[in-house]
Short mmCIF file of C-alpha atoms in Angstrom, two decimals:
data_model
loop_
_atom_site.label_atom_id
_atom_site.label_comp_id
_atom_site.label_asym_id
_atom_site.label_seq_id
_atom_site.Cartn_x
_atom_site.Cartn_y
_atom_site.Cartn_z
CA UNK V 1 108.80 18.52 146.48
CA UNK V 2 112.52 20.01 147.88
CA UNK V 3 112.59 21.35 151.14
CA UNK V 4 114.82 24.27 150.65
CA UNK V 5 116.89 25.60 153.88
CA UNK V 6 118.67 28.86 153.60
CA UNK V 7 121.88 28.59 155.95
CA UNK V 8 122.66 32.22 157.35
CA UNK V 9 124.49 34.39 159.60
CA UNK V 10 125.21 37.67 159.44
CA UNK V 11 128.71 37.42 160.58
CA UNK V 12 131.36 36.01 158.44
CA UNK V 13 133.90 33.04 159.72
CA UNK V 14 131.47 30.72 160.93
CA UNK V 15 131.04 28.01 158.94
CA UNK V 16 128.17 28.77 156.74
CA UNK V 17 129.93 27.14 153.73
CA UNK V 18 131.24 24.32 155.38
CA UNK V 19 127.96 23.66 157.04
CA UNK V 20 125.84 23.54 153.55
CA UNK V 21 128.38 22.06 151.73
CA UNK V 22 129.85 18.96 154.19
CA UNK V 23 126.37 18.14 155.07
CA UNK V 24 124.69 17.97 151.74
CA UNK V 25 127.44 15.77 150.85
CA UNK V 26 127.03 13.44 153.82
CA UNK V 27 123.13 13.53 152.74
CA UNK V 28 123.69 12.66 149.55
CA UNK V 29 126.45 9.76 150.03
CA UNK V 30 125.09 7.77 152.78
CA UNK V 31 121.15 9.01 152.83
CA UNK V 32 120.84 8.76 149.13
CA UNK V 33 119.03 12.12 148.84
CA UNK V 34 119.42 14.64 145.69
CA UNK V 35 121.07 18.15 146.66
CA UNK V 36 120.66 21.66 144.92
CA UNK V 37 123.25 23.71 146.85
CA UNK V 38 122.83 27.27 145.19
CA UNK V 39 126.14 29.37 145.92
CA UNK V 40 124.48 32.84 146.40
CA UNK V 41 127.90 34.63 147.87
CA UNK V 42 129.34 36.52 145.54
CA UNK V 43 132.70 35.32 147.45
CA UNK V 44 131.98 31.71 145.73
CA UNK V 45 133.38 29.90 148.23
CA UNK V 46 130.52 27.17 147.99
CA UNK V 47 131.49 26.92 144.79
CA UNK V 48 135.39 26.53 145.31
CA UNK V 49 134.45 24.40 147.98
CA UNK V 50 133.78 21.63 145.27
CA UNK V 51 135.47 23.05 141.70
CA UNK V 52 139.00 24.47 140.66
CA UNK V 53 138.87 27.79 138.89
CA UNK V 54 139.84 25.99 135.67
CA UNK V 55 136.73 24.20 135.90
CA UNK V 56 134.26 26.87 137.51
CA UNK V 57 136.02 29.45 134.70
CA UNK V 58 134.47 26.78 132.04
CA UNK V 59 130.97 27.95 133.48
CA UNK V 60 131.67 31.77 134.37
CA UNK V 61 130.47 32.75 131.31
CA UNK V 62 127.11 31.06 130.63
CA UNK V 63 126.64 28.98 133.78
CA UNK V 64 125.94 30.86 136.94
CA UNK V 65 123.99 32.49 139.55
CA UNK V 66 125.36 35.70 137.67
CA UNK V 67 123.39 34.56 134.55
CA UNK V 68 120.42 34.22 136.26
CA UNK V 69 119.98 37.81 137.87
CA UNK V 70 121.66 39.23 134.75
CA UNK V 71 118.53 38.06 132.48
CA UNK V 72 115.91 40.13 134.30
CA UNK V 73 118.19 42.89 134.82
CA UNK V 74 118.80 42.89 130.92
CA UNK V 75 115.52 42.46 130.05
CA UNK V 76 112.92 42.72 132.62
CA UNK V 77 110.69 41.15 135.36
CA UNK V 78 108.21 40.61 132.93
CA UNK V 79 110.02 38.14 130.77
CA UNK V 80 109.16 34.01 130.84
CA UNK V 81 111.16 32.41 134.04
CA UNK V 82 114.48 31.54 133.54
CA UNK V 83 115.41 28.03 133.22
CA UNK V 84 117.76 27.18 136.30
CA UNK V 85 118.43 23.91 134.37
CA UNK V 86 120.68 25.49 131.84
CA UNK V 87 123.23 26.61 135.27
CA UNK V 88 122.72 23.79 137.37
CA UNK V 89 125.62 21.65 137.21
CA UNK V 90 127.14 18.70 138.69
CA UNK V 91 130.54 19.07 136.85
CA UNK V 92 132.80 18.85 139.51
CA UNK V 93 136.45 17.83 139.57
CA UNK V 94 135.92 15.91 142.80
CA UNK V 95 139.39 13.79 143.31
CA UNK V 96 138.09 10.07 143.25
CA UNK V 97 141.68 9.02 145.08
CA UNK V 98 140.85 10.50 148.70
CA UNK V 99 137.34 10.67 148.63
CA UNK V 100 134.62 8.01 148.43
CA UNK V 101 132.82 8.71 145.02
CA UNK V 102 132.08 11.07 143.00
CA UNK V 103 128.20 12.46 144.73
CA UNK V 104 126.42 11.91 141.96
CA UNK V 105 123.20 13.11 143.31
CA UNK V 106 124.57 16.65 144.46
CA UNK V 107 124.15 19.54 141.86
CA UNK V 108 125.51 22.73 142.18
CA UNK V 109 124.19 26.65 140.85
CA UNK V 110 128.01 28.23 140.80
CA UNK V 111 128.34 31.77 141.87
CA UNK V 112 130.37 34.69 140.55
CA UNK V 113 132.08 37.64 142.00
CA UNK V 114 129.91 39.76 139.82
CA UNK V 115 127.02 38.97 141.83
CA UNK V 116 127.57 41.79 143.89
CA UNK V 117 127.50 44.61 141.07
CA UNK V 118 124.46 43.08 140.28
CA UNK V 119 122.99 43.26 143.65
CA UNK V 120 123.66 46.75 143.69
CA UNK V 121 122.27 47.94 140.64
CA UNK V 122 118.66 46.00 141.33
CA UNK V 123 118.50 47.17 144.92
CA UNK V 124 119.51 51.00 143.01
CA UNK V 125 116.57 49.85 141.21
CA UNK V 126 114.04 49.48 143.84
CA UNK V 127 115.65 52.74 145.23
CA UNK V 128 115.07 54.96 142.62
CA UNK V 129 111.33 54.36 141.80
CA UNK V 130 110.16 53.54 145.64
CA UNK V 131 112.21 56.95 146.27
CA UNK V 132 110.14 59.97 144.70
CA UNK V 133 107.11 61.45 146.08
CA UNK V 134 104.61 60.71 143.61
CA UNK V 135 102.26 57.59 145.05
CA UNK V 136 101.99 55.97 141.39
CA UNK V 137 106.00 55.95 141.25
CA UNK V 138 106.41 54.73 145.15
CA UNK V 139 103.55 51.45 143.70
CA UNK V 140 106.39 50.95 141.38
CA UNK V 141 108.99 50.64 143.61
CA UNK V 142 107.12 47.96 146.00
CA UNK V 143 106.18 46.20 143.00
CA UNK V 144 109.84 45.67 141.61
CA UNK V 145 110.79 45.46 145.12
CA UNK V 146 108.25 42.44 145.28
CA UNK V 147 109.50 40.96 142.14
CA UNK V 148 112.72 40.84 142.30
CA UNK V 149 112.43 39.51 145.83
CA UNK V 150 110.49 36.72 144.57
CA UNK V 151 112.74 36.11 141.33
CA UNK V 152 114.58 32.83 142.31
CA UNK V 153 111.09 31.25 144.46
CA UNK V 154 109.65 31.51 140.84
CA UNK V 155 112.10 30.08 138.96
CA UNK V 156 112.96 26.86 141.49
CA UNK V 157 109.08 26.18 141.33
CA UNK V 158 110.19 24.35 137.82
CA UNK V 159 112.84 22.66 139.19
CA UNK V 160 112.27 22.19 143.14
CA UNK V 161 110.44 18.55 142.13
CA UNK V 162 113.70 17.08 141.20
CA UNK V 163 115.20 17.29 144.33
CA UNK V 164 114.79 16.41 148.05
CA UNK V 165 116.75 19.34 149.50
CA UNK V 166 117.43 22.60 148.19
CA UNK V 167 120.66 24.43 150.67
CA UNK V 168 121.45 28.44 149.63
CA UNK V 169 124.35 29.10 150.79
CA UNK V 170 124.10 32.95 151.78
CA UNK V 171 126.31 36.12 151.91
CA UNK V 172 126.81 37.68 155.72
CA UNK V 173 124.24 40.06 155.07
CA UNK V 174 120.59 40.73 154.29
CA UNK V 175 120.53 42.33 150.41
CA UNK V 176 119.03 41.27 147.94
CA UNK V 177 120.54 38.04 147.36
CA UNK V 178 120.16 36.92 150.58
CA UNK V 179 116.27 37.89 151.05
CA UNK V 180 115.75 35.83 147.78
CA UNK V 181 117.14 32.96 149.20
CA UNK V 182 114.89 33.99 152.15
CA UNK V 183 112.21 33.96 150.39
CA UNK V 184 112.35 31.00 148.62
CA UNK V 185 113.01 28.71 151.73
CA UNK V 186 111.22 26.43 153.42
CA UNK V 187 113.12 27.70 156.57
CA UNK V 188 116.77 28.33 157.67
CA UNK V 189 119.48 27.40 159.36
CA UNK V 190 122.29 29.35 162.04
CA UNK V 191 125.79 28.04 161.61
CA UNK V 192 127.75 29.97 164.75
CA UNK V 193 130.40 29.48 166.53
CA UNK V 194 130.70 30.01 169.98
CA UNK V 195 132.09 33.29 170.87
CA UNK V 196 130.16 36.55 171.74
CA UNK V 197 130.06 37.98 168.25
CA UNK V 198 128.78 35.11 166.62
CA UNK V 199 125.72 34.78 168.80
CA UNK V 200 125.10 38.46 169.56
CA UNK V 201 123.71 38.90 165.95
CA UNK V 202 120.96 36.21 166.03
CA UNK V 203 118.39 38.48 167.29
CA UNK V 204 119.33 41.48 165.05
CA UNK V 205 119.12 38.59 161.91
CA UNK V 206 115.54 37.65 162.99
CA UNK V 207 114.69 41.23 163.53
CA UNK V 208 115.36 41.54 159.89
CA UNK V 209 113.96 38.89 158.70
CA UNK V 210 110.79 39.99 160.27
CA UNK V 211 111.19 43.13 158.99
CA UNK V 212 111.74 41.94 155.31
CA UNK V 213 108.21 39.83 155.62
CA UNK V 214 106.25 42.86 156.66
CA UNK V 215 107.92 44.74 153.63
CA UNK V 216 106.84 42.16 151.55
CA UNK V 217 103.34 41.79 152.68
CA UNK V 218 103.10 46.21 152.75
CA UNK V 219 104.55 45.50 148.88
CA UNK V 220 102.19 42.75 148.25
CA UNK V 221 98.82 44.74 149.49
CA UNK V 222 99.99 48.42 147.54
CA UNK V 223 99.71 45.88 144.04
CA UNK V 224 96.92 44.16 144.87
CA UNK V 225 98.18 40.09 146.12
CA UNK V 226 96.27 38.72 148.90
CA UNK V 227 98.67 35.71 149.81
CA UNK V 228 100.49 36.99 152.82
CA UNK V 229 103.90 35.86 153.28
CA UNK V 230 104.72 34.08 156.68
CA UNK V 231 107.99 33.85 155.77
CA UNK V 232 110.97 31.21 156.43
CA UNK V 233 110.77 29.39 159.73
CA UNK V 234 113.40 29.18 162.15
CA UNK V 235 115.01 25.28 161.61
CA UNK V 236 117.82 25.12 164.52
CA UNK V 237 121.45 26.86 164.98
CA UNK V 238 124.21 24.78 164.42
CA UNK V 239 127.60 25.07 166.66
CA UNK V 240 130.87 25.21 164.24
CA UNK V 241 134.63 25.23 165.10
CA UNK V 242 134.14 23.57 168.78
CA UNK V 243 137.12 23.36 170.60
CA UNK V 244 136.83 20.40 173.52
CA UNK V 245 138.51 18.55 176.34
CA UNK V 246 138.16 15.45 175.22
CA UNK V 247 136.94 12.90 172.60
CA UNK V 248 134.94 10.87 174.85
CA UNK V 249 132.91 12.20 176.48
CA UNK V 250 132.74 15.71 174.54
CA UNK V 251 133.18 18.89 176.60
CA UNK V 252 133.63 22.55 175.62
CA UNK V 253 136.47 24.06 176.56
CA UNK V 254 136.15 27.50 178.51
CA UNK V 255 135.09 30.23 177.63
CA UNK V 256 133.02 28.71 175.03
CA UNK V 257 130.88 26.99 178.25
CA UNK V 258 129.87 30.27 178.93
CA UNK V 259 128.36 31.09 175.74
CA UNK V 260 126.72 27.47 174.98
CA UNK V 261 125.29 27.97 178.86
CA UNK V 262 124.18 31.52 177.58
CA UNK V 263 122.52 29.66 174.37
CA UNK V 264 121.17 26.94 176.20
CA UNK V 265 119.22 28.65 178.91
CA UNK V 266 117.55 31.18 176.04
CA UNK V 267 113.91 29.83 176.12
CA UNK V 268 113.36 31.35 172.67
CA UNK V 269 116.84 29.93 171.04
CA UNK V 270 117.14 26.53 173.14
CA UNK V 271 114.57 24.65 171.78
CA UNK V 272 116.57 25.17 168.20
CA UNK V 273 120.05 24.22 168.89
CA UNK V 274 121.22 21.15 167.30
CA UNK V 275 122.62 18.74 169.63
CA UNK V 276 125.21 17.74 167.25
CA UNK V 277 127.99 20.16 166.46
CA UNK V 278 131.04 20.46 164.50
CA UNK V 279 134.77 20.56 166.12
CA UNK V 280 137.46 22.67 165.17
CA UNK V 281 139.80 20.82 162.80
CA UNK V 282 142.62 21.93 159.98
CA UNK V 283 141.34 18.80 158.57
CA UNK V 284 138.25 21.09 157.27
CA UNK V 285 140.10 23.99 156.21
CA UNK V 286 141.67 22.26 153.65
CA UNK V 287 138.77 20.44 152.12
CA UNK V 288 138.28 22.91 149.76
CA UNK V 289 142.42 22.71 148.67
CA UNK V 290 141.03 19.36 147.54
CA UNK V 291 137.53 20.21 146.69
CA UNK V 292 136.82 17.20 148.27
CA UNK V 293 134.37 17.41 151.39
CA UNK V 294 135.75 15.64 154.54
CA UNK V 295 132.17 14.07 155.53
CA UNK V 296 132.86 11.49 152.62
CA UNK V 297 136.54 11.19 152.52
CA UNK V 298 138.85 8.19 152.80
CA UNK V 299 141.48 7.60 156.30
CA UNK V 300 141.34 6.85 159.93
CA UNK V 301 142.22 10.66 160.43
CA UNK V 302 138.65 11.53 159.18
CA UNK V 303 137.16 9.35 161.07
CA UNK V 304 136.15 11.91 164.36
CA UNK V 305 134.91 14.64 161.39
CA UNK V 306 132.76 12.01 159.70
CA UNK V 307 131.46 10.87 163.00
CA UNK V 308 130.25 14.39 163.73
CA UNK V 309 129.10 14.56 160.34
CA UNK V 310 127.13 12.18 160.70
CA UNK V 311 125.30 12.87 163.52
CA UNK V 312 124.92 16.22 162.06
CA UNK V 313 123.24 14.52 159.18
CA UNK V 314 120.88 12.61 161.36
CA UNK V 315 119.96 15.48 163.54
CA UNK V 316 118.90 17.51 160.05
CA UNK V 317 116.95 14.26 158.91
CA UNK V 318 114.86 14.76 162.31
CA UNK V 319 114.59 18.66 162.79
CA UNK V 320 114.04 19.27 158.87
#
């Protein structure tokens, strides 16, 4: 059975893409796992990250995350689950020349930039009936509210069995795509990096993530489920985008010692800080140019990212 690991942060810019994607690449190359990475930003840049729009255009129509949510909003909760396995993909046009293989054990659910109308008009949805005053009409609301929260948990149970790791890679916010990814997880994971705005949010994102269980057990109760939901547990927060002194040994630079000292000597966030972390590099903003990830890709001059990949990799293996 998959572990699935949502990878979140409500601020954009820090990595959450190249965190999901380099990793489960690493995984997948030199640990010989199999890798769902589900693209749930309407932004697609998961996607991107490993397709050219001539070949992501090839599944826009019939072959992504857009298809998925469109089916129940078309036709109902009620219907049979969809079958993820007619949008799951591994069709990428990974460049064999600078990389070393095509990963043949990581699959991909593409995203769309129509996600986000579709968002909209489900949580407009949930609004409507959980709005009016009458108690049978506020039932309905928490019910859909309920169901469409628990939409894509459903639908993976089909699939989850053919993987060892399922990675959502989520949009810098808490609607309704996000809290299905949420709720389908095993647990999730912080990408930051460190400056003040990037850390500053992690209490407001468990605040909501709290809040979202307790909705979902009140929603749960008012139609009659007994299983309470305990929610996604807290997996570690991953540093991106380090700047340091030197290679050997590794030091932040200031003022980024201030904020990893601030992290550090958190008793509640310590304990879940991943000793490995990522470095800064141009090398990593242009893996997706190439849609080739840099964890697995040929040259001396990505040796340092691989390294760090690596370790990254390892870490995950233990904490996960």
């Amino acid at each position: 059975m998959a572990k699935k690991i949502a990878f979140i942060n409500f601020k954009g810019g820090v990595g959450k893409t190249t965190i999901s994607v380099e990793l489960a690449s690493r995984l997948v190359y030199y640990y010989n796992k199999k890798i769902l990475l589900i693209d749930m930003d309407p932004q697609t840049n998961a996607t991107f990250y490993l397709m050219d729009y001539d070949t992501w255009e090839k599944h826009a129509e019939n072959g992504t995350l857009k298809n998925f949510f469109e089916y129940y909003k078309k036709g109902g909760l009620t219907q049979p689950v969809f079958d993820l396995k007619n949008i799951i993909t591994d069709d990428f046009n990974i460049n064999n020349s600078i990389g070393r293989y095509r990963p043949k054990k990581l699959y991909l659910i593409p995203a769309h930039l129509e996600l986000m109308g579709i968002e909209a008009d489900l949580a407009f949805e949930i609004g409507r009936k959980a709005g009016f005053l009458r108690p049978d009409e506020k039932v309905e609301g928490l019910k859909r509210y309920y169901e469409i929260l628990h939409l894509l948990k459903k639908a993976l149970a089909k699939v989850e069995s053919d993987y060892d790791y399922i990675f959502f890679d989520c949009p810098p916010s808490i609607g309704l795509l996000t809290q299905n990814a949420l709720v389908a997880s095993d647990g999730y994971i912080i990408p930051i990096i460190p400056d003040y705005l990037s850390t500053i949010g992690i209490p407001f994102l468990e605040e909501r993530i709290t809040l979202m269980k307790d909705w979902i057990n009140q929603a749960s109760k008012s139609i009659g489920i007994d299983n309470e939901f305990h929610g996604p547990k807290r997996y570690g927060i991953i540093l991106n985008r380090v700047q340091i002194r030197t290679w050997t040994p590794l030091e932040f630079v200031s003022p980024q010692d201030i904020i990893y000292t601030r992290l550090i000597t958190n008793k509640d966030l310590s304990p879940f800080i991943f000793k490995s972390f990522i470095t800064v590099s141009a090398r990593v903003q242009e893996a997706s140019d190439y849609h080739m990830p840099v964890s697995i890709r040929y040259g001396r001059k990505y040796y340092q990212l691989r390294f760090l990949f690596d370790n990254l990799a390892k870490e995950f293996l233990e904490r996960v």
